[in-house]
Amino acid sequence: MAAVLTRDLPRLASRVHVDAPPLEMLERRASDVTGATVRARAGGRAYRAVAVVTMGVAAALVATVAVTGHGTGRGLGRVETTPASDAVSGAGPATTTAAAALPALPSQLVAVASAGVLLGPDGIRLATGSPAVGPRWSSDGQWVAYAVIPPAAGPQQLRVATASGRSDTVVWQGHVTAWSWSASGPDLISIEPAGGGLAVVSPAGMVQWPVPPGSPVVSAAWRGDVLTWTAGAGTALGVWSVGGGRSSITLPPALAGSALIIARWVGTGHLLAWQAPPGSDEDNGLPLLDLSVDGGAARLVDTLATTVVSPAWVVPGPSGTAVGGAVLIVAGGGALPWTGKSVERCDVGAGTCSSLAPAGVTLDPAWSPDGTQVAFVSAASSSALPSGSTVATWFPTRQLWVAAADGSDPHPVTGAGPGASAPSWTADGSWIRYSTADAIAAVPAAGGQAITLLAGLSAGGGDAGPDGYGKEPWTGLAAWAS
Amino acid sequence: VQVGDTTVAVAAGPQTAPATWSAAFTTLYRDQYRPMVRLAYLLVGHVDVAEELVQDAFLRVRGAAERVDYPVAYLRRAVVNACHNHHRHRAVERRRASSLAVDDAVWPELDHLADSLTRLPDRQRAVLVLRYYVGWSEAEIAEALGCRPGTVKSLAARGLAALREMVDR
């Protein structure tokens, strides 16, 4: 047995392929101060920093969310926090409010992670012992996954709870740069570990590795129950399916030399992805490509627009509706959200876009369930604000609006409060839920009296949003099951 | 870099060292990061945890890289200590029994050994890894684990026996 160990332990160890992260990361770890978070773009080895975000009013929770411009699709980056003095207690009032208000929307489920708690559909409080972020429901609404921020320099946890809240287990430990549920089929979570590779985890904690640990992965997205990914400036898209093994999709030769950052799939035939040539500045936006995929090859339809790298701002129309082949985007580059951003509607078949919202800064688009209406946020542009304004002072100018799917009849939703972000329609289309800096509210889509579903949340305080720029809505605050 | 009987090619990413990092430390970090993660991985059974512990170990030896005669040995001891403490403080969190099986498709013959190792008690596994992977003596292992050499001997014997039984099963 000793000889076996002498021979095989080195072989076992050699399965680990990790590269030393930049020394800046070690510096941050050493300082024990939440600061810029570095995200590794594995393929291009381009490391970049993201601004600090200060979250939390009551709990003095300071967190950095390296969303790096990624929302619900790539939302969670490396998350760290300084020890909060009393993080969990800061969410106490919210729990009470939720339990009372949630029955007002009986067909909906809500999961909120803030200051260490996650509330299930019945207002259940899941105590994590540490702040939690980024709750996301599985496609069938059976599970909700969320990340737990370690109180110190410990490993980040990804946990999965049942909708009832009766089961809540750790399925992954260690820092991840992104994760997402499968869009259909078996409930699976794709995970992009900070050390590279691409893992798939089941709610039971079973781990598979479509891409071996340590290997470069730039981005990943589910195409139904099939996982796809890009790895550096490659010429193919990786494909993995349960039981089907690995295959690939050939990318157009014109894209050789550029990394592709997947935004999302539209149906199964169109892939929207950002083109990131070497040296490109992701913070200020990248060209969003429309690729048509048939069999094992992809064809470039066209470049839709230059947009910031945020999947939350690339919203496909509801399947089975007249807008199933359409997508809403927030066109316009520039890191800050208060200038040059406008909601556009694109036809992925033709690769064309047209303005949908009125002039001015518009963002955070959301289709109604039947595809006949669009909710979005209209906000002041930088030129309309007093000198010295910041993203924090700009945030309250965000107002909830609704327009018809063709862009006609745009109007503000009466009754909705200021500082709206991340609108989401209820399944029957009668209400629109939205987040503010410190609460979650709902308002009748036709206008009327808004109700506060959760108040006193500590993930706000007029901040610049989880990305530090304010372009990213507070999608980490709530997740709704349709 | 030689680790056990394996030659490791270390691929260092682009690194810009701030002024606080000495040249000796930068070199140590670049050359030893992966080997130390591999050692920690064998000890704790999970790559992500191993990376966390190794990064902490590098921070602990920061400043000492130029003062000690054998910085690699110093660092290795720090990694082993970190893993040992991890086991002591986080035993409850170590739930993923199959976590050593990181790449089944490429090395299927190693899976049984990996799985068996994860089933060993922490100290038995540590003794076997330090003895047969790192190559430490019983005295060195005893010092690192805070026990007597006789305990190391018995831990090794019990670990080998248990491993043999599991592998042969």
XYZ file of C-alpha atoms in Angstrom:
651
model
C 0.000 0.000 0.000
C 2.868 2.355 0.768
C 4.235 1.843 -2.732
C 0.835 2.592 -4.191
C 0.666 5.825 -2.267
C 4.167 6.832 -3.297
C 3.208 6.264 -6.906
C -0.368 7.558 -6.951
C -0.459 10.494 -4.561
C 1.590 12.649 -6.963
C -0.680 11.568 -9.791
C -3.690 12.493 -7.732
C -2.194 15.867 -6.904
C -1.341 16.496 -10.517
C -5.042 16.656 -11.280
C -5.023 20.078 -9.712
C -4.269 22.767 -12.241
C -4.425 26.141 -10.635
C -2.441 29.215 -11.410
C -1.438 31.719 -8.817
C -3.939 34.542 -8.772
C -2.536 38.027 -9.096
C -0.712 39.287 -6.080
C -3.244 42.068 -5.823
C -5.753 39.489 -4.671
C -3.398 38.405 -1.955
C -2.939 42.011 -1.030
C -6.637 42.412 -0.557
C -6.787 39.285 1.503
C -3.956 40.586 3.621
C -5.492 43.941 4.243
C -8.765 42.412 5.378
C -10.420 45.463 3.953
C -13.062 45.115 1.335
C -11.771 46.721 -1.780
C -11.549 46.195 -5.421
C -12.269 42.679 -6.489
C -10.363 41.174 -9.278
C -12.059 38.999 -11.771
C -9.985 36.706 -13.825
C -10.891 36.330 -17.423
C -9.325 32.975 -17.684
C -8.788 32.859 -21.387
C -7.318 36.254 -21.950
C -5.790 36.392 -18.508
C -7.004 39.938 -18.255
C -7.504 40.911 -14.683
C -9.618 43.857 -13.841
C -10.845 45.617 -10.786
C -14.323 46.593 -9.826
C -15.222 49.495 -7.667
C -16.098 49.143 -4.039
C -19.717 48.974 -3.072
C -20.857 49.854 0.346
C -24.030 48.093 1.286
C -25.957 48.260 4.416
C -27.257 50.975 6.589
C -28.273 49.439 9.856
C -25.895 46.542 9.894
C -22.839 48.395 8.672
C -22.379 45.588 6.245
C -19.674 46.355 3.770
C -19.596 44.077 0.806
C -17.973 44.023 -2.550
C -19.842 42.218 -5.228
C -17.710 41.617 -8.220
C -20.644 41.481 -10.517
C -18.419 43.080 -13.096
C -21.384 44.217 -15.000
C -23.156 40.904 -14.909
C -26.645 40.518 -13.615
C -28.898 37.576 -13.246
C -26.972 35.500 -15.731
C -23.506 36.008 -14.403
C -24.538 37.938 -11.385
C -22.561 36.635 -8.536
C -18.912 37.224 -8.607
C -16.473 36.878 -5.838
C -18.112 38.274 -2.776
C -16.343 39.320 0.324
C -17.315 41.196 3.368
C -15.861 42.788 6.372
C -17.295 41.444 9.578
C -20.640 43.002 10.229
C -21.277 43.983 13.777
C -24.821 42.670 13.847
C -25.644 41.717 10.334
C -28.437 39.268 10.909
C -30.381 41.345 13.344
C -30.542 44.110 10.787
C -33.053 42.134 8.783
C -35.451 41.444 11.578
C -38.082 43.979 10.633
C -38.014 42.785 7.051
C -38.933 39.300 8.138
C -41.986 40.510 9.941
C -43.062 42.651 7.045
C -42.638 39.845 4.550
C -44.675 37.382 6.514
C -47.522 39.840 6.582
C -47.333 41.130 3.043
C -46.533 38.119 0.918
C -50.039 36.644 0.996
C -51.092 39.758 -0.852
C -49.622 38.133 -3.954
C -50.648 34.528 -3.455
C -49.360 33.103 -6.715
C -45.863 34.423 -6.296
C -42.800 33.332 -4.458
C -40.148 35.623 -3.225
C -36.686 35.001 -1.965
C -34.789 37.808 -0.443
C -31.312 37.660 0.834
C -30.164 40.510 2.911
C -27.957 40.787 5.945
C -27.770 37.108 6.539
C -31.289 35.892 5.976
C -33.191 34.442 3.115
C -36.934 34.438 3.103
C -38.828 31.685 1.399
C -42.272 31.810 -0.104
C -43.983 31.732 3.253
C -41.778 34.290 4.868
C -39.574 31.602 6.269
C -36.337 32.843 7.623
C -33.345 30.734 6.782
C -30.588 31.712 9.117
C -27.252 31.481 7.376
C -25.146 33.017 10.070
C -23.619 35.252 7.432
C -24.890 37.654 4.813
C -26.466 36.025 1.799
C -26.749 37.348 -1.720
C -28.029 36.516 -5.167
C -31.034 34.243 -4.606
C -32.132 32.515 -7.801
C -34.923 30.036 -8.376
C -34.524 26.894 -10.380
C -36.507 26.876 -13.605
C -39.261 24.763 -12.080
C -39.443 26.811 -8.898
C -38.582 23.847 -6.713
C -35.291 25.164 -5.424
C -33.667 28.438 -4.639
C -29.912 28.826 -4.637
C -28.061 31.614 -2.947
C -24.547 32.457 -1.900
C -23.394 33.048 1.621
C -20.687 35.566 2.267
C -18.194 34.299 4.804
C -17.798 36.443 7.886
C -14.036 36.497 7.469
C -11.683 35.115 4.895
C -13.372 31.727 4.782
C -14.697 30.088 1.659
C -17.831 31.363 0.082
C -20.745 28.954 0.168
C -23.400 28.229 -2.403
C -26.505 26.859 -0.733
C -29.681 25.362 -2.105
C -32.963 25.421 -0.241
C -36.295 23.916 -1.119
C -39.193 26.207 -1.855
C -40.706 25.197 1.463
C -37.587 26.211 3.318
C -37.444 22.864 5.090
C -34.170 21.874 3.471
C -31.180 24.151 3.155
C -27.847 22.593 2.267
C -24.389 23.637 1.164
C -23.692 22.400 -2.359
C -20.433 24.228 -2.979
C -17.672 25.780 -0.962
C -15.149 28.164 -2.403
C -15.222 31.313 -4.415
C -17.060 31.299 -7.686
C -17.123 33.920 -10.390
C -20.555 33.033 -11.743
C -23.309 30.465 -11.417
C -26.741 29.832 -12.891
C -29.529 27.273 -12.958
C -30.298 25.132 -15.969
C -33.083 26.677 -18.025
C -35.030 23.442 -18.403
C -34.772 19.729 -17.713
C -33.096 18.478 -14.542
C -32.364 21.147 -11.969
C -28.631 21.754 -12.179
C -26.383 24.663 -11.313
C -23.418 25.591 -13.441
C -20.559 27.009 -11.415
C -17.499 28.867 -12.592
C -14.980 28.474 -9.769
C -12.497 31.238 -9.230
C -9.719 28.772 -9.959
C -11.003 27.935 -13.412
C -12.941 25.070 -14.890
C -16.667 24.661 -15.098
C -18.654 22.519 -12.697
C -22.242 21.371 -12.614
C -23.809 20.699 -9.248
C -27.132 19.118 -8.446
C -29.253 20.249 -5.488
C -28.082 17.070 -3.792
C -24.485 18.219 -4.089
C -23.359 15.827 -6.833
C -20.559 17.462 -8.796
C -19.616 16.954 -12.420
C -16.945 18.799 -14.341
C -17.750 19.632 -17.970
C -14.476 21.576 -17.991
C -11.703 20.283 -15.711
C -10.702 22.423 -12.750
C -8.152 25.049 -13.548
C -8.975 25.170 -17.236
C -9.836 28.548 -18.715
C -13.500 29.476 -18.933
C -14.601 32.952 -19.932
C -18.356 32.585 -19.631
C -21.078 29.980 -19.557
C -24.811 29.842 -20.146
C -27.516 27.212 -20.343
C -29.229 26.481 -23.617
C -32.214 24.751 -22.064
C -30.721 21.744 -20.319
C -27.456 21.953 -22.270
C -24.554 23.896 -20.875
C -22.454 26.006 -23.214
C -19.306 27.977 -22.562
C -16.512 29.967 -24.094
C -12.871 29.613 -23.185
C -10.508 32.357 -24.181
C -10.082 33.408 -27.744
C -11.113 30.036 -29.056
C -12.855 29.238 -32.251
C -15.534 27.039 -30.757
C -18.216 27.046 -28.148
C -18.092 24.206 -25.642
C -21.227 22.126 -25.218
C -22.094 19.671 -22.442
C -25.247 17.795 -21.670
C -26.251 15.319 -19.016
C -25.502 11.892 -20.360
C -24.510 13.316 -23.718
C -20.949 14.260 -22.966
C -19.084 17.072 -24.586
C -19.218 18.494 -28.069
C -18.650 21.890 -29.630
C -20.132 24.551 -31.853
C -17.828 26.160 -34.373
C -17.697 29.928 -34.239
C -17.352 32.176 -37.304
C -13.724 32.722 -38.390
C -14.269 36.474 -38.144
C -14.382 36.139 -34.380
C -11.013 34.452 -34.087
C -8.796 36.300 -31.671
C -11.656 37.694 -29.626
C -13.055 36.274 -26.438
C -16.801 35.836 -26.386
C -18.761 36.610 -23.238
C -22.091 34.866 -23.443
C -25.069 37.055 -22.622
C -27.768 34.426 -23.066
C -29.516 32.161 -25.484
C -32.678 33.274 -27.205
C -34.595 30.069 -27.721
C -32.161 27.436 -28.901
C -31.240 29.000 -32.226
C -29.735 32.342 -31.306
C -26.844 33.129 -29.062
C -26.207 36.662 -27.914
C -22.660 37.307 -26.788
C -20.292 40.193 -26.326
C -17.186 40.315 -28.426
C -14.111 41.150 -26.357
C -11.053 41.703 -28.530
C -7.717 41.683 -26.738
C -7.284 44.814 -24.683
C -10.924 45.787 -24.861
C -12.450 47.726 -22.011
C -15.332 45.714 -20.711
C -16.413 48.387 -18.259
C -17.322 50.771 -21.023
C -19.296 48.300 -23.073
C -18.677 45.809 -25.835
C -20.399 44.947 -29.112
C -23.302 42.576 -28.527
C -23.321 39.980 -31.287
C -26.301 38.060 -32.598
C -25.221 34.554 -33.629
C -27.481 32.075 -35.344
C -26.687 28.511 -34.351
C -27.716 25.555 -36.451
C -26.302 22.159 -35.614
C -22.612 22.413 -34.890
C -21.924 25.798 -36.429
C -22.683 29.396 -35.578
C -23.195 32.196 -38.077
C -22.892 35.885 -37.291
C -26.202 37.581 -37.994
C -25.148 41.074 -36.998
C -23.938 43.278 -34.199
C -26.976 44.504 -32.321
C -25.434 47.394 -30.388
C -22.684 48.304 -28.016
C -23.888 47.644 -24.506
C -22.438 47.222 -21.070
C -21.719 43.616 -20.204
C -24.822 42.912 -18.207
C -27.100 39.967 -18.996
C -29.768 41.626 -16.852
C -30.031 44.120 -19.679
C -30.525 41.481 -22.369
C -34.066 40.211 -21.943
C -35.615 37.728 -24.392
C -39.331 37.912 -25.047
C -41.490 35.323 -23.310
C -41.499 32.072 -25.241
C -44.758 31.192 -26.901
C -45.724 34.801 -27.438
C -45.532 37.052 -30.479
C -42.289 38.504 -29.155
C -40.594 35.147 -28.617
C -37.899 36.078 -31.150
C -37.407 39.570 -29.800
C -35.103 40.775 -27.120
C -34.931 43.937 -25.082
C -31.519 45.448 -24.551
C -30.106 48.563 -22.943
C -28.060 50.081 -25.714
C -25.205 52.434 -25.060
C -21.701 52.159 -23.715
C -20.052 53.925 -20.845
C -19.638 52.622 -17.362
C -22.028 54.983 -15.662
C -25.738 54.402 -16.139
C -26.954 57.977 -16.227
C -25.850 58.830 -19.687
C -26.361 57.317 -23.107
C -28.516 54.360 -22.068
C -31.712 53.541 -23.888
C -34.001 50.545 -24.053
C -34.204 49.062 -27.526
C -36.119 46.160 -28.980
C -34.164 43.849 -31.246
C -35.254 41.179 -33.687
C -32.676 38.418 -33.396
C -33.733 36.855 -36.688
C -32.947 40.000 -38.632
C -30.266 41.335 -36.305
C -31.886 44.748 -36.141
C -32.855 47.018 -33.253
C -35.094 50.002 -32.791
C -35.656 52.378 -29.931
C -38.550 51.372 -27.749
C -38.556 53.946 -24.971
C -38.810 57.711 -25.163
C -35.723 59.871 -25.316
C -33.597 60.070 -22.209
C -31.972 57.514 -19.979
C -33.963 54.294 -19.849
C -32.879 50.937 -18.492
C -33.986 47.782 -16.599
C -36.447 46.487 -19.224
C -38.893 43.673 -18.419
C -41.463 42.008 -20.667
C -44.981 41.446 -19.428
C -45.811 37.703 -19.356
C -47.909 37.909 -22.523
C -45.338 40.000 -24.342
C -47.705 42.875 -25.031
C -46.112 45.392 -22.682
C -42.712 46.388 -21.437
C -41.814 47.857 -18.071
C -38.646 49.847 -17.742
C -36.997 52.490 -15.613
C -36.669 56.044 -16.825
C -34.150 58.226 -15.046
C -32.548 61.622 -15.196
C -29.541 62.016 -17.422
C -26.329 63.395 -16.024
C -26.831 66.686 -17.838
C -30.051 67.266 -15.916
C -28.443 66.839 -12.514
C -26.741 69.509 -10.452
C -23.009 69.769 -10.499
C -21.386 67.378 -8.093
C -24.109 64.759 -8.345
C -23.157 61.154 -7.818
C -24.705 57.854 -8.714
C -26.166 57.784 -5.225
C -27.947 61.066 -5.725
C -29.036 59.992 -9.188
C -30.583 56.744 -7.982
C -33.814 58.265 -6.573
C -34.616 59.778 -9.979
C -35.374 56.331 -11.337
C -39.071 56.000 -12.128
C -41.070 52.992 -13.233
C -42.581 53.263 -16.713
C -44.630 51.029 -18.999
C -44.989 51.040 -22.784
C -46.650 48.796 -25.323
C -44.421 46.169 -26.888
C -44.062 48.279 -30.028
C -42.978 51.285 -28.016
C -46.259 53.165 -28.241
C -47.985 54.739 -25.264
C -45.021 55.107 -22.934
C -46.101 56.435 -19.541
C -44.999 56.407 -15.914
C -46.767 53.997 -13.612
C -48.665 56.119 -11.165
C -48.197 55.188 -7.566
C -44.770 53.648 -7.981
C -42.175 55.119 -5.689
C -38.855 56.731 -6.610
C -35.629 54.826 -6.963
C -37.206 51.886 -8.776
C -35.038 49.131 -10.193
C -35.330 45.573 -11.466
C -39.042 45.558 -12.316
C -40.688 42.157 -12.553
C -44.246 41.340 -13.632
C -46.463 38.964 -11.728
C -47.579 35.926 -13.666
C -50.985 37.379 -14.460
C -49.488 40.672 -15.570
C -51.552 42.707 -13.152
C -48.771 43.836 -10.831
C -45.199 44.967 -11.248
C -42.766 44.312 -8.464
C -39.644 46.388 -8.135
C -36.759 47.001 -5.815
C -35.609 50.234 -4.315
C -32.467 50.874 -2.373
C -33.961 49.533 0.835
C -37.295 47.900 0.049
C -39.237 45.721 -2.339
C -42.602 46.979 -3.487
C -45.357 46.146 -5.930
C -47.683 48.410 -7.826
C -50.653 47.649 -10.098
C -49.392 47.645 -13.686
C -52.181 50.018 -14.620
C -51.188 52.336 -11.805
C -52.594 52.660 -8.330
C -51.615 52.194 -4.743
C -48.193 50.610 -4.307
C -47.634 48.190 -1.484
C -44.396 47.558 0.299
C -43.596 43.876 0.439
C -40.370 44.165 2.356
C -39.052 47.228 4.068
C -36.025 48.118 6.066
C -33.654 46.071 3.963
C -30.057 46.749 4.659
C -28.728 46.271 1.168
C -29.388 49.798 0.100
C -28.926 53.209 1.485
C -28.794 55.125 -1.760
C -25.759 53.341 -2.997
C -24.482 52.921 -6.464
C -25.851 49.418 -6.871
C -24.055 46.165 -6.532
C -21.691 46.834 -9.413
C -20.502 50.105 -7.958
C -21.597 52.031 -11.005
C -25.331 52.012 -10.547
C -25.921 50.366 -13.905
C -26.669 47.079 -12.282
C -30.100 46.951 -10.682
C -30.499 45.454 -7.278
C -31.248 42.086 -8.730
C -29.433 40.471 -5.859
C -32.073 41.718 -3.542
C -34.972 39.613 -4.680
C -35.778 36.746 -6.986
C -39.242 35.932 -8.174
C -40.543 32.628 -9.366
C -42.928 32.970 -12.266
C 9.486 22.540 -9.587
C 9.854 19.121 -7.992
C 6.978 17.999 -5.818
C 7.209 14.457 -4.578
C 8.192 12.576 -7.687
C 6.327 14.921 -9.958
C 7.857 17.732 -11.944
C 5.431 20.590 -12.036
C 5.446 23.266 -14.672
C 4.212 26.366 -12.966
C 2.295 28.745 -15.133
C 2.253 32.119 -13.541
C -0.444 34.580 -14.479
C 0.263 38.210 -15.082
C 1.255 39.640 -11.776
C 1.987 43.155 -10.801
C 3.562 43.122 -7.407
C 2.827 46.074 -5.199
C 5.723 47.599 -3.367
C 4.819 45.624 -0.265
C 5.835 42.344 -1.825
C 9.516 41.571 -1.829
C 11.208 40.009 -4.803
C 11.895 36.863 -2.793
C 8.277 36.546 -1.837
C 7.109 37.187 -5.366
C 9.334 34.408 -6.623
C 8.202 32.075 -3.886
C 4.578 32.824 -4.654
C 4.986 32.334 -8.375
C 6.908 29.093 -8.096
C 5.201 27.470 -5.163
C 1.555 28.382 -5.438
C 0.474 25.390 -7.454
C 2.626 22.820 -5.624
C 1.293 24.052 -2.314
C -2.288 23.943 -3.521
C -1.693 20.364 -4.609
C -0.380 19.449 -1.200
C -3.257 21.195 0.533
C -5.683 19.521 -1.834
C -4.454 16.112 -0.768
C -4.788 17.125 2.851
C -8.216 18.750 2.791
C -9.776 17.115 -0.247
C -11.045 20.155 -2.082
C -9.320 22.495 -4.467
C -11.178 25.625 -3.480
C -10.548 25.116 0.192
C -6.948 24.271 -0.591
C -6.496 27.533 -2.438
C -7.937 29.496 0.446
C -5.639 27.824 2.917
C -2.582 28.226 0.738
C -3.268 31.902 0.233
C -3.556 32.303 3.974
C -0.296 30.433 4.396
C 1.451 32.722 1.944
C 0.251 35.675 3.941
C 1.609 34.156 7.105
C 5.060 33.693 5.649
C 5.006 37.130 4.104
C 8.008 38.998 5.389
C 9.828 35.839 6.307
C 10.732 34.780 2.799
C 14.026 36.650 2.979
C 14.816 35.863 6.586
C 14.607 32.088 6.633
C 17.130 29.733 5.119
C 14.605 27.421 3.544
C 11.563 29.459 2.560
C 9.923 26.590 0.693
C 10.121 24.360 3.724
C 8.867 27.194 5.865
C 5.969 27.735 3.543
C 5.159 24.031 3.369
C 4.998 23.891 7.131
C 2.628 26.842 7.125
C 0.407 25.083 4.600
C 0.336 21.893 6.637
C -0.489 23.868 9.753
C -3.270 25.678 7.966
C -4.750 22.412 6.756
C -4.424 20.876 10.197
C -6.209 23.829 11.760
C -8.807 23.699 9.051
C -9.634 20.151 10.034
C -9.820 21.034 13.655
C -12.087 24.004 13.187
C -14.155 23.043 10.210
C -14.774 19.364 10.538
C -18.473 19.920 10.225
C -18.095 21.608 6.889
C -16.160 18.789 5.307
C -19.115 17.017 3.827
C -18.141 16.293 0.299
C -16.774 12.806 0.526
C -16.067 12.522 -3.168
C -14.479 15.901 -3.565
C -11.077 14.497 -4.414
C -12.485 13.091 -7.622
C -11.908 16.209 -9.624
C -11.435 14.839 -13.086
C -13.021 11.469 -13.494
C -12.797 11.345 -17.228
C -9.040 11.582 -17.347
C -7.912 9.526 -14.389
C -10.635 7.005 -13.639
C -8.162 4.610 -12.043
C -7.399 7.122 -9.338
C -10.956 7.638 -8.256
C -11.048 4.701 -5.929
C -7.935 5.853 -4.160
C -9.263 9.402 -3.987
C -12.536 8.257 -2.579
C -10.811 6.019 -0.059
C -8.534 8.824 1.083
C -11.450 11.100 1.762
C -12.963 8.441 3.986
C -9.946 8.257 6.237
C -9.936 10.207 9.496
C -8.205 13.547 9.014
C -5.080 12.732 10.974
C -4.601 9.359 9.312
C -4.868 10.952 5.912
C -2.504 13.748 6.911
C 0.101 11.279 8.085
C -0.078 9.276 4.860
C 0.098 12.350 2.646
C 2.986 13.868 4.571
C 4.833 10.582 4.667
C 4.337 9.347 1.119
C 3.762 12.558 -0.834
C 5.904 15.105 0.964
C 8.394 12.588 2.268
C 8.615 13.821 5.817
C 10.000 11.727 8.642
C 7.862 10.591 11.518
C 9.485 13.213 13.722
C 8.690 15.986 11.288
C 5.116 14.830 10.950
C 4.764 14.591 14.708
C 5.942 18.142 15.120
C 3.615 19.421 12.440
C 0.582 17.627 13.822
C 1.395 18.282 17.441
C 1.640 14.677 18.539
C 4.274 12.147 19.544
C 6.252 10.174 16.917
C 4.714 7.041 18.304
C 1.294 8.404 17.501
C 2.411 9.094 13.958
C 3.539 5.513 13.629
C 0.235 4.149 14.831
C -1.758 6.593 12.715
C 0.213 5.524 9.657
C -0.309 1.850 10.389
C -4.025 2.262 10.920
C -4.330 4.492 7.895
C -2.532 2.079 5.617
C -4.606 -0.807 6.892
C -7.844 1.038 6.397
C -6.806 2.211 2.981
C -5.767 -1.267 1.934
C -9.088 -2.656 3.011
C -11.015 -0.013 1.126
C -8.925 -0.227 -2.028
C -9.067 -4.001 -2.124
C -12.778 -4.109 -1.487
